[in-house]
mmCIF file of C-alpha atoms in Angstrom:
data_model
loop_
_atom_site.group_PDB
_atom_site.id
_atom_site.type_symbol
_atom_site.label_atom_id
_atom_site.label_comp_id
_atom_site.label_asym_id
_atom_site.label_seq_id
_atom_site.Cartn_x
_atom_site.Cartn_y
_atom_site.Cartn_z
ATOM 1 C CA UNK A 1 82.745 4.899 6.918
ATOM 2 C CA UNK A 2 79.736 2.789 7.802
ATOM 3 C CA UNK A 3 76.602 2.939 5.648
ATOM 4 C CA UNK A 4 73.221 1.588 6.716
ATOM 5 C CA UNK A 5 70.703 0.448 4.129
ATOM 6 C CA UNK A 6 67.473 0.680 6.077
ATOM 7 C CA UNK A 7 65.815 -2.714 6.299
ATOM 8 C CA UNK A 8 68.922 -4.435 4.954
ATOM 9 C CA UNK A 9 71.894 -3.910 7.281
ATOM 10 C CA UNK A 10 75.222 -2.094 7.592
ATOM 11 C CA UNK A 11 78.185 -1.955 5.223
ATOM 12 C CA UNK A 12 81.738 -0.662 5.357
ATOM 13 C CA UNK A 13 82.216 1.819 2.501
ATOM 14 C CA UNK A 14 85.306 3.456 1.009
ATOM 15 C CA UNK A 15 85.631 7.225 0.623
ATOM 16 C CA UNK A 16 85.324 6.801 -3.116
ATOM 17 C CA UNK A 17 82.067 4.883 -2.730
ATOM 18 C CA UNK A 18 80.778 7.537 -0.362
ATOM 19 C CA UNK A 19 81.581 10.287 -2.861
ATOM 20 C CA UNK A 20 79.575 8.504 -5.541
ATOM 21 C CA UNK A 21 76.713 7.976 -3.102
ATOM 22 C CA UNK A 22 76.693 11.688 -2.336
ATOM 23 C CA UNK A 23 76.384 12.470 -6.042
ATOM 24 C CA UNK A 24 73.420 10.116 -6.424
ATOM 25 C CA UNK A 25 71.916 11.371 -3.184
ATOM 26 C CA UNK A 26 71.779 14.946 -4.435
ATOM 27 C CA UNK A 27 69.904 13.818 -7.539
ATOM 28 C CA UNK A 28 67.589 11.602 -5.466
ATOM 29 C CA UNK A 29 66.672 14.552 -3.249
ATOM 30 C CA UNK A 30 66.043 16.694 -6.331
ATOM 31 C CA UNK A 31 63.794 13.950 -7.752
ATOM 32 C CA UNK A 32 61.882 13.779 -4.462
ATOM 33 C CA UNK A 33 61.489 17.570 -4.427
ATOM 34 C CA UNK A 34 60.253 17.536 -8.022
ATOM 35 C CA UNK A 35 57.772 14.771 -7.196
ATOM 36 C CA UNK A 36 59.438 12.497 -9.759
ATOM 37 C CA UNK A 37 58.782 9.086 -8.238
ATOM 38 C CA UNK A 38 60.248 6.871 -11.016
ATOM 39 C CA UNK A 39 63.496 8.843 -10.902
ATOM 40 C CA UNK A 40 63.620 8.668 -7.096
ATOM 41 C CA UNK A 41 63.004 4.934 -7.313
ATOM 42 C CA UNK A 42 65.749 4.436 -9.872
ATOM 43 C CA UNK A 43 68.309 6.474 -7.943
ATOM 44 C CA UNK A 44 67.588 4.757 -4.638
ATOM 45 C CA UNK A 45 67.968 1.397 -6.385
ATOM 46 C CA UNK A 46 71.283 2.535 -7.806
ATOM 47 C CA UNK A 47 72.522 3.669 -4.399
ATOM 48 C CA UNK A 48 71.510 0.378 -2.856
ATOM 49 C CA UNK A 49 73.172 -1.675 -5.571
ATOM 50 C CA UNK A 50 76.364 0.321 -5.255
ATOM 51 C CA UNK A 51 76.553 -0.298 -1.507
ATOM 52 C CA UNK A 52 75.641 -3.957 -1.802
ATOM 53 C CA UNK A 53 78.189 -4.718 -4.513
ATOM 54 C CA UNK A 54 81.070 -2.521 -3.400
ATOM 55 C CA UNK A 55 80.547 -2.227 0.340
ATOM 56 C CA UNK A 56 81.574 -4.868 2.819
ATOM 57 C CA UNK A 57 78.737 -6.172 4.946
ATOM 58 C CA UNK A 58 79.133 -5.833 8.701
ATOM 59 C CA UNK A 59 78.266 -8.741 10.910
ATOM 60 C CA UNK A 60 74.728 -8.652 12.360
ATOM 61 C CA UNK A 61 76.054 -8.480 15.927
ATOM 62 C CA UNK A 62 78.209 -5.403 15.238
ATOM 63 C CA UNK A 63 77.050 -2.545 17.462
ATOM 64 C CA UNK A 64 78.719 0.303 15.555
ATOM 65 C CA UNK A 65 76.664 3.371 14.698
ATOM 66 C CA UNK A 66 76.458 4.315 11.000
ATOM 67 C CA UNK A 67 77.878 7.474 9.433
ATOM 68 C CA UNK A 68 75.375 7.417 6.605
ATOM 69 C CA UNK A 69 71.802 6.118 6.495
ATOM 70 C CA UNK A 70 70.042 5.354 3.215
ATOM 71 C CA UNK A 71 66.239 4.908 3.251
ATOM 72 C CA UNK A 72 64.589 1.710 1.942
ATOM 73 C CA UNK A 73 65.005 1.325 -1.836
ATOM 74 C CA UNK A 74 61.254 0.883 -2.324
ATOM 75 C CA UNK A 75 60.294 3.961 -0.307
ATOM 76 C CA UNK A 76 57.478 5.764 -2.110
ATOM 77 C CA UNK A 77 57.336 9.499 -2.620
ATOM 78 C CA UNK A 78 54.504 9.717 -0.127
ATOM 79 C CA UNK A 79 56.473 7.736 2.456
ATOM 80 C CA UNK A 80 59.494 9.958 1.859
ATOM 81 C CA UNK A 81 57.401 12.984 2.739
ATOM 82 C CA UNK A 82 56.043 11.294 5.844
ATOM 83 C CA UNK A 83 59.500 10.146 6.940
ATOM 84 C CA UNK A 84 60.752 13.735 7.042
ATOM 85 C CA UNK A 85 57.558 15.311 8.349
ATOM 86 C CA UNK A 86 57.019 16.277 11.994
ATOM 87 C CA UNK A 87 54.634 13.389 12.384
ATOM 88 C CA UNK A 88 57.276 10.984 11.043
ATOM 89 C CA UNK A 89 57.036 7.507 9.550
ATOM 90 C CA UNK A 90 58.860 5.659 12.328
ATOM 91 C CA UNK A 91 56.570 5.098 15.321
ATOM 92 C CA UNK A 92 57.843 6.468 18.643
ATOM 93 C CA UNK A 93 60.140 4.238 20.701
ATOM 94 C CA UNK A 94 58.355 1.874 23.098
ATOM 95 C CA UNK A 95 57.507 3.883 26.212
ATOM 96 C CA UNK B 1 70.111 21.717 0.987
ATOM 97 C CA UNK B 2 70.301 18.448 2.889
ATOM 98 C CA UNK B 3 70.126 15.241 0.872
ATOM 99 C CA UNK B 4 68.029 12.161 1.531
ATOM 100 C CA UNK B 5 70.866 10.440 3.380
ATOM 101 C CA UNK B 6 71.555 13.168 5.906
ATOM 102 C CA UNK B 7 67.857 13.786 6.468
ATOM 103 C CA UNK B 8 67.232 10.096 7.061
ATOM 104 C CA UNK B 9 70.231 9.992 9.359
ATOM 105 C CA UNK B 10 68.820 12.926 11.339
ATOM 106 C CA UNK B 11 65.442 11.231 11.662
ATOM 107 C CA UNK B 12 67.147 8.128 13.065
ATOM 108 C CA UNK B 13 69.304 10.189 15.472
ATOM 109 C CA UNK B 14 66.257 12.072 16.739
ATOM 110 C CA UNK B 15 64.514 8.754 17.303
ATOM 111 C CA UNK B 16 67.462 7.404 19.319
ATOM 112 C CA UNK B 17 67.584 10.576 21.475
ATOM 113 C CA UNK B 18 63.895 10.197 22.156
ATOM 114 C CA UNK B 19 64.514 6.623 23.268
ATOM 115 C CA UNK B 20 67.521 7.386 25.462
ATOM 116 C CA UNK B 21 66.121 10.576 26.975
ATOM 117 C CA UNK B 22 63.568 8.426 28.722
ATOM 118 C CA UNK B 23 66.299 6.857 30.839
ATOM 119 C CA UNK B 24 67.022 9.913 32.946
ATOM 120 C CA UNK B 25 69.699 8.364 35.105
ATOM 121 C CA UNK B 26 72.709 7.384 32.908
ATOM 122 C CA UNK B 27 73.524 4.504 35.222
ATOM 123 C CA UNK B 28 70.301 2.767 34.216
ATOM 124 C CA UNK B 29 70.662 3.469 30.479
ATOM 125 C CA UNK B 30 72.049 0.000 29.796
ATOM 126 C CA UNK B 31 69.290 -1.917 31.502
ATOM 127 C CA UNK B 32 66.606 0.437 30.255
ATOM 128 C CA UNK B 33 67.841 0.171 26.682
ATOM 129 C CA UNK B 34 68.025 -3.620 26.950
ATOM 130 C CA UNK B 35 64.462 -3.765 28.196
ATOM 131 C CA UNK B 36 63.300 -1.660 25.228
ATOM 132 C CA UNK B 37 65.245 -3.879 22.843
ATOM 133 C CA UNK B 38 63.379 -6.914 24.121
ATOM 134 C CA UNK B 39 60.077 -5.074 23.689
ATOM 135 C CA UNK B 40 61.057 -4.188 20.134
ATOM 136 C CA UNK B 41 61.806 -7.841 19.430
ATOM 137 C CA UNK B 42 58.315 -8.695 20.644
ATOM 138 C CA UNK B 43 56.889 -5.963 18.401
ATOM 139 C CA UNK B 44 58.587 -7.302 15.326
ATOM 140 C CA UNK B 45 57.433 -10.851 16.118
ATOM 141 C CA UNK B 46 53.880 -9.547 16.435
ATOM 142 C CA UNK B 47 54.336 -7.708 13.157
ATOM 143 C CA UNK B 48 55.303 -10.952 11.434
ATOM 144 C CA UNK B 49 52.275 -12.719 12.924
ATOM 145 C CA UNK B 50 49.937 -9.955 11.663
ATOM 146 C CA UNK B 51 51.304 -10.218 8.139
ATOM 147 C CA UNK B 52 50.940 -14.001 8.222
ATOM 148 C CA UNK B 53 47.298 -13.696 9.336
ATOM 149 C CA UNK B 54 46.500 -11.220 6.553
ATOM 150 C CA UNK B 55 48.232 -13.472 4.038
ATOM 151 C CA UNK B 56 46.224 -16.509 5.161
ATOM 152 C CA UNK B 57 42.970 -14.615 4.688
ATOM 153 C CA UNK B 58 43.905 -13.753 1.110
ATOM 154 C CA UNK B 59 45.031 -17.313 0.454
ATOM 155 C CA UNK B 60 41.651 -18.563 1.605
ATOM 156 C CA UNK B 61 39.880 -16.141 -0.757
ATOM 157 C CA UNK B 62 42.123 -17.398 -3.532
ATOM 158 C CA UNK B 63 41.159 -21.004 -2.848
ATOM 159 C CA UNK B 64 37.463 -20.166 -3.002
ATOM 160 C CA UNK B 65 37.816 -18.263 -6.254
ATOM 161 C CA UNK B 66 39.910 -21.032 -7.771
ATOM 162 C CA UNK B 67 37.114 -23.520 -7.077
ATOM 163 C CA UNK B 68 34.666 -21.108 -8.652
ATOM 164 C CA UNK B 69 36.341 -20.868 -12.066
ATOM 165 C CA UNK B 70 35.744 -24.481 -13.247
ATOM 166 C CA UNK B 71 32.253 -24.361 -11.742
ATOM 167 C CA UNK B 72 31.371 -21.280 -13.816
ATOM 168 C CA UNK B 73 32.859 -22.961 -16.879
ATOM 169 C CA UNK B 74 30.603 -25.943 -16.280
ATOM 170 C CA UNK B 75 27.585 -23.690 -15.795
ATOM 171 C CA UNK B 76 28.319 -21.912 -19.061
ATOM 172 C CA UNK B 77 28.493 -25.261 -20.865
ATOM 173 C CA UNK B 78 25.200 -26.455 -19.371
ATOM 174 C CA UNK B 79 23.478 -23.171 -20.171
ATOM 175 C CA UNK B 80 24.643 -23.343 -23.775
ATOM 176 C CA UNK B 81 23.491 -26.953 -24.090
ATOM 177 C CA UNK B 82 20.068 -25.793 -22.925
ATOM 178 C CA UNK B 83 20.064 -23.120 -25.611
ATOM 179 C CA UNK B 84 20.458 -20.281 -23.108
ATOM 180 C CA UNK B 85 23.300 -18.239 -24.543
ATOM 181 C CA UNK B 86 22.406 -15.321 -22.259
ATOM 182 C CA UNK B 87 23.080 -17.428 -19.166
ATOM 183 C CA UNK B 88 26.242 -18.859 -20.658
ATOM 184 C CA UNK B 89 27.466 -15.324 -21.285
ATOM 185 C CA UNK B 90 26.675 -14.305 -17.713
ATOM 186 C CA UNK B 91 28.610 -17.280 -16.359
ATOM 187 C CA UNK B 92 31.624 -16.482 -18.541
ATOM 188 C CA UNK B 93 31.523 -12.839 -17.502
ATOM 189 C CA UNK B 94 31.624 -13.891 -13.867
ATOM 190 C CA UNK B 95 34.449 -16.259 -14.619
ATOM 191 C CA UNK B 96 36.435 -13.334 -16.063
ATOM 192 C CA UNK B 97 35.801 -11.246 -12.960
ATOM 193 C CA UNK B 98 36.881 -14.163 -10.769
ATOM 194 C CA UNK B 99 40.071 -14.569 -12.778
ATOM 195 C CA UNK B 100 40.829 -10.856 -12.521
ATOM 196 C CA UNK B 101 40.341 -10.979 -8.782
ATOM 197 C CA UNK B 102 42.608 -13.997 -8.570
ATOM 198 C CA UNK B 103 45.340 -12.115 -10.364
ATOM 199 C CA UNK B 104 44.998 -9.182 -7.949
ATOM 200 C CA UNK B 105 45.093 -11.537 -4.990
ATOM 201 C CA UNK B 106 48.269 -13.171 -6.275
ATOM 202 C CA UNK B 107 49.998 -9.805 -6.339
ATOM 203 C CA UNK B 108 48.745 -8.886 -2.885
ATOM 204 C CA UNK B 109 49.909 -12.182 -1.433
ATOM 205 C CA UNK B 110 53.317 -11.720 -3.049
ATOM 206 C CA UNK B 111 53.489 -8.218 -1.536
ATOM 207 C CA UNK B 112 52.711 -9.541 1.934
ATOM 208 C CA UNK B 113 55.202 -12.352 1.439
ATOM 209 C CA UNK B 114 57.905 -9.750 0.734
ATOM 210 C CA UNK B 115 56.924 -7.813 3.876
ATOM 211 C CA UNK B 116 57.114 -10.986 5.924
ATOM 212 C CA UNK B 117 60.618 -11.762 4.649
ATOM 213 C CA UNK B 118 61.795 -8.241 5.397
ATOM 214 C CA UNK B 119 60.436 -8.342 8.921
ATOM 215 C CA UNK B 120 62.026 -11.732 9.547
ATOM 216 C CA UNK B 121 65.379 -10.367 8.341
ATOM 217 C CA UNK B 122 64.946 -7.359 10.652
ATOM 218 C CA UNK B 123 64.139 -9.646 13.531
ATOM 219 C CA UNK B 124 67.246 -11.725 12.880
ATOM 220 C CA UNK B 125 69.524 -8.680 12.814
ATOM 221 C CA UNK B 126 67.986 -7.060 15.853
ATOM 222 C CA UNK B 127 68.129 -10.325 17.733
ATOM 223 C CA UNK B 128 71.878 -10.706 16.985
ATOM 224 C CA UNK B 129 72.524 -7.140 18.133
ATOM 225 C CA UNK B 130 70.465 -7.539 21.300
ATOM 226 C CA UNK B 131 72.514 -10.601 22.177
ATOM 227 C CA UNK B 132 75.777 -8.718 21.533
ATOM 228 C CA UNK B 133 74.489 -5.796 23.585
ATOM 229 C CA UNK B 134 73.567 -8.066 26.470
ATOM 230 C CA UNK B 135 77.082 -9.460 26.803
ATOM 231 C CA UNK B 136 78.713 -6.070 26.263
ATOM 232 C CA UNK B 137 76.482 -4.574 28.937
ATOM 233 C CA UNK B 138 77.926 -6.974 31.514
ATOM 234 C CA UNK B 139 81.499 -6.274 30.381
ATOM 235 C CA UNK B 140 80.934 -2.519 30.643
ATOM 236 C CA UNK B 141 79.449 -2.828 34.104
ATOM 237 C CA UNK B 142 82.278 -5.039 35.346
ATOM 238 C CA UNK B 143 85.379 -3.577 33.736
ATOM 239 C CA UNK B 144 85.105 0.148 33.156
ATOM 240 C CA UNK B 145 85.386 3.136 35.428
ATOM 241 C CA UNK B 146 82.329 5.364 35.555
ATOM 242 C CA UNK B 147 83.756 7.905 33.095
ATOM 243 C CA UNK B 148 84.896 5.320 30.590
ATOM 244 C CA UNK B 149 81.679 3.404 30.924
ATOM 245 C CA UNK B 150 79.645 6.491 29.953
ATOM 246 C CA UNK B 151 81.319 6.623 26.542
ATOM 247 C CA UNK B 152 80.954 2.887 25.983
ATOM 248 C CA UNK B 153 77.338 2.930 27.081
ATOM 249 C CA UNK B 154 76.554 5.776 24.748
ATOM 250 C CA UNK B 155 78.261 4.038 21.805
ATOM 251 C CA UNK B 156 76.536 0.712 22.302
ATOM 252 C CA UNK B 157 73.136 2.280 22.970
ATOM 253 C CA UNK B 158 73.408 4.422 19.835
ATOM 254 C CA UNK B 159 74.504 1.495 17.673
ATOM 255 C CA UNK B 160 71.619 -0.677 18.701
ATOM 256 C CA UNK B 161 69.187 2.256 18.824
ATOM 257 C CA UNK B 162 69.781 2.640 15.097
ATOM 258 C CA UNK B 163 68.766 -0.979 14.506
ATOM 259 C CA UNK B 164 65.679 -0.415 16.643
ATOM 260 C CA UNK B 165 64.648 2.630 14.580
ATOM 261 C CA UNK B 166 65.255 0.585 11.432
ATOM 262 C CA UNK B 167 63.038 -2.203 12.785
ATOM 263 C CA UNK B 168 60.393 0.325 13.835
ATOM 264 C CA UNK B 169 60.204 1.608 10.276
ATOM 265 C CA UNK B 170 59.940 -1.925 8.865
ATOM 266 C CA UNK B 171 57.115 -2.763 11.271
ATOM 267 C CA UNK B 172 55.241 0.435 10.372
ATOM 268 C CA UNK B 173 55.563 -0.140 6.632
ATOM 269 C CA UNK B 174 54.412 -3.742 6.919
ATOM 270 C CA UNK B 175 51.450 -2.582 8.979
ATOM 271 C CA UNK B 176 50.545 0.082 6.386
ATOM 272 C CA UNK B 177 50.651 -2.509 3.596
ATOM 273 C CA UNK B 178 48.575 -4.987 5.582
ATOM 274 C CA UNK B 179 45.965 -2.313 6.311
ATOM 275 C CA UNK B 180 45.782 -1.390 2.625
ATOM 276 C CA UNK B 181 45.078 -5.040 1.719
ATOM 277 C CA UNK B 182 42.422 -5.307 4.396
ATOM 278 C CA UNK B 183 40.752 -2.116 3.200
ATOM 279 C CA UNK B 184 40.673 -3.486 -0.336
ATOM 280 C CA UNK B 185 39.267 -6.825 0.837
ATOM 281 C CA UNK B 186 36.581 -4.993 2.803
ATOM 282 C CA UNK B 187 35.710 -2.913 -0.270
ATOM 283 C CA UNK B 188 35.157 -6.104 -2.281
ATOM 284 C CA UNK B 189 32.988 -7.483 0.531
ATOM 285 C CA UNK B 190 30.894 -4.340 0.374
ATOM 286 C CA UNK B 191 30.456 -4.637 -3.388
ATOM 287 C CA UNK B 192 29.243 -8.176 -2.883
ATOM 288 C CA UNK B 193 26.826 -7.161 -0.145
ATOM 289 C CA UNK B 194 25.258 -4.373 -2.162
ATOM 290 C CA UNK B 195 24.838 -6.785 -5.057
ATOM 291 C CA UNK B 196 27.090 -4.836 -7.400
ATOM 292 C CA UNK B 197 29.197 -7.917 -7.696
ATOM 293 C CA UNK B 198 27.760 -11.394 -7.491
ATOM 294 C CA UNK B 199 29.208 -13.300 -4.594
ATOM 295 C CA UNK B 200 30.105 -16.536 -6.297
ATOM 296 C CA UNK B 201 32.020 -17.679 -3.260
ATOM 297 C CA UNK B 202 28.940 -18.146 -1.132
ATOM 298 C CA UNK B 203 26.436 -20.847 -1.901
ATOM 299 C CA UNK B 204 23.891 -20.690 -4.665
ATOM 300 C CA UNK B 205 23.860 -17.902 -7.230
ATOM 301 C CA UNK B 206 20.955 -16.826 -9.408
ATOM 302 C CA UNK B 207 22.790 -18.587 -12.206
ATOM 303 C CA UNK B 208 22.633 -21.811 -10.217
ATOM 304 C CA UNK B 209 18.926 -21.321 -9.716
ATOM 305 C CA UNK B 210 18.176 -20.645 -13.372
ATOM 306 C CA UNK B 211 20.176 -23.652 -14.449
ATOM 307 C CA UNK B 212 18.382 -25.764 -11.884
ATOM 308 C CA UNK B 213 15.103 -24.516 -13.346
ATOM 309 C CA UNK B 214 16.174 -25.429 -16.860
ATOM 310 C CA UNK B 215 17.197 -28.845 -15.726
ATOM 311 C CA UNK B 216 13.938 -29.285 -13.783
ATOM 312 C CA UNK B 217 11.982 -28.172 -16.856
ATOM 313 C CA UNK B 218 13.708 -30.620 -19.120
ATOM 314 C CA UNK B 219 13.133 -33.375 -16.592
ATOM 315 C CA UNK B 220 9.432 -32.504 -16.514
ATOM 316 C CA UNK B 221 9.378 -32.505 -20.316
ATOM 317 C CA UNK B 222 11.009 -35.944 -20.342
ATOM 318 C CA UNK B 223 8.520 -37.298 -17.813
ATOM 319 C CA UNK B 224 5.609 -35.861 -19.740
ATOM 320 C CA UNK B 225 6.835 -37.473 -22.905
ATOM 321 C CA UNK B 226 7.227 -40.773 -21.081
ATOM 322 C CA UNK B 227 3.714 -40.563 -19.623
ATOM 323 C CA UNK B 228 2.255 -39.639 -23.000
ATOM 324 C CA UNK B 229 4.019 -42.628 -24.487
ATOM 325 C CA UNK B 230 2.616 -44.900 -21.799
ATOM 326 C CA UNK B 231 -0.860 -43.537 -22.276
ATOM 327 C CA UNK B 232 -0.656 -43.976 -26.031
ATOM 328 C CA UNK B 233 0.606 -47.526 -25.618
ATOM 329 C CA UNK B 234 -2.110 -48.277 -23.034
ATOM 330 C CA UNK B 235 -4.785 -46.887 -25.344
ATOM 331 C CA UNK B 236 -3.569 -49.041 -28.215
ATOM 332 C CA UNK B 237 -3.569 -52.111 -25.974
ATOM 333 C CA UNK B 238 -7.135 -51.377 -24.852
ATOM 334 C CA UNK B 239 -8.276 -51.041 -28.468
ATOM 335 C CA UNK B 240 -6.770 -54.384 -29.258
ATOM 336 C CA UNK B 241 -8.507 -55.988 -26.260
ATOM 337 C CA UNK B 242 -11.869 -54.438 -27.179
ATOM 338 C CA UNK B 243 -11.694 -55.784 -30.675
ATOM 339 C CA UNK B 244 -12.315 -59.497 -30.522
#
């Protein structure tokens, strides 16, 4: 499986690593829903560290699509809301 | 309930569809996508330039404030020597404000520095992928049948579309941060203009003027004393001359 850390790059991840990411992801979503920014911050950091230490970095010129995308580790609660809102945080593609 | 990862993934996929839907004819998808990739590379370069400009402005403010601190120290010393503790206190208060501002500026500059590094890293990755896409595009055109090519085109366009969405997010976040800094800088400017905060970065302050007055006064006092001395000496001389 390929994991993308947004703003950082792509990594090859084992099934075991993915399972642990899923566990952390559930808690991160719960923290975001509860408006608990420090907890969200901590969990995102943990997910990032896990991928960076245990995943294998793909070369920059690899054109594979990712199976999993993890938002930036320093994403704020407010940005998280915007990212998933209709308005979005990523500007539209160049027209 | 979807987690952060799947929701983020969906946002990115929706972004890529939006991008690719614009190329209505699949046969032009490759060239269209490549064109957009080049535009995105320009965008990220512009993003870096904007951050650098904002950073330079803050660095300039820092320089001015750094020159101000020893000057205020000197003013405080002069004021105290002249027996004006009130002025000395005012100078030291301003020095504290200047130092606080300096600390804030340091953090803001460090924040912009981090944004710049991130954007440069994004640019490097996108640039490598654009180059890979360019050569693959030619291979696909030359070697695959129409049906096979469709799959390959879709794969490559999706892979690089993801990097483009990633870069788009980085550009937006850097822009948001830069705007925040500029808003804060403008707020400080406004405080200065309304007089709520002394602008010690521009020319003469009221402190300068008061100290200049003190120094002028003491110079006048000195001159007076000198003149009085001369007069007294002259008078004594005259007395001596009058008495044979």
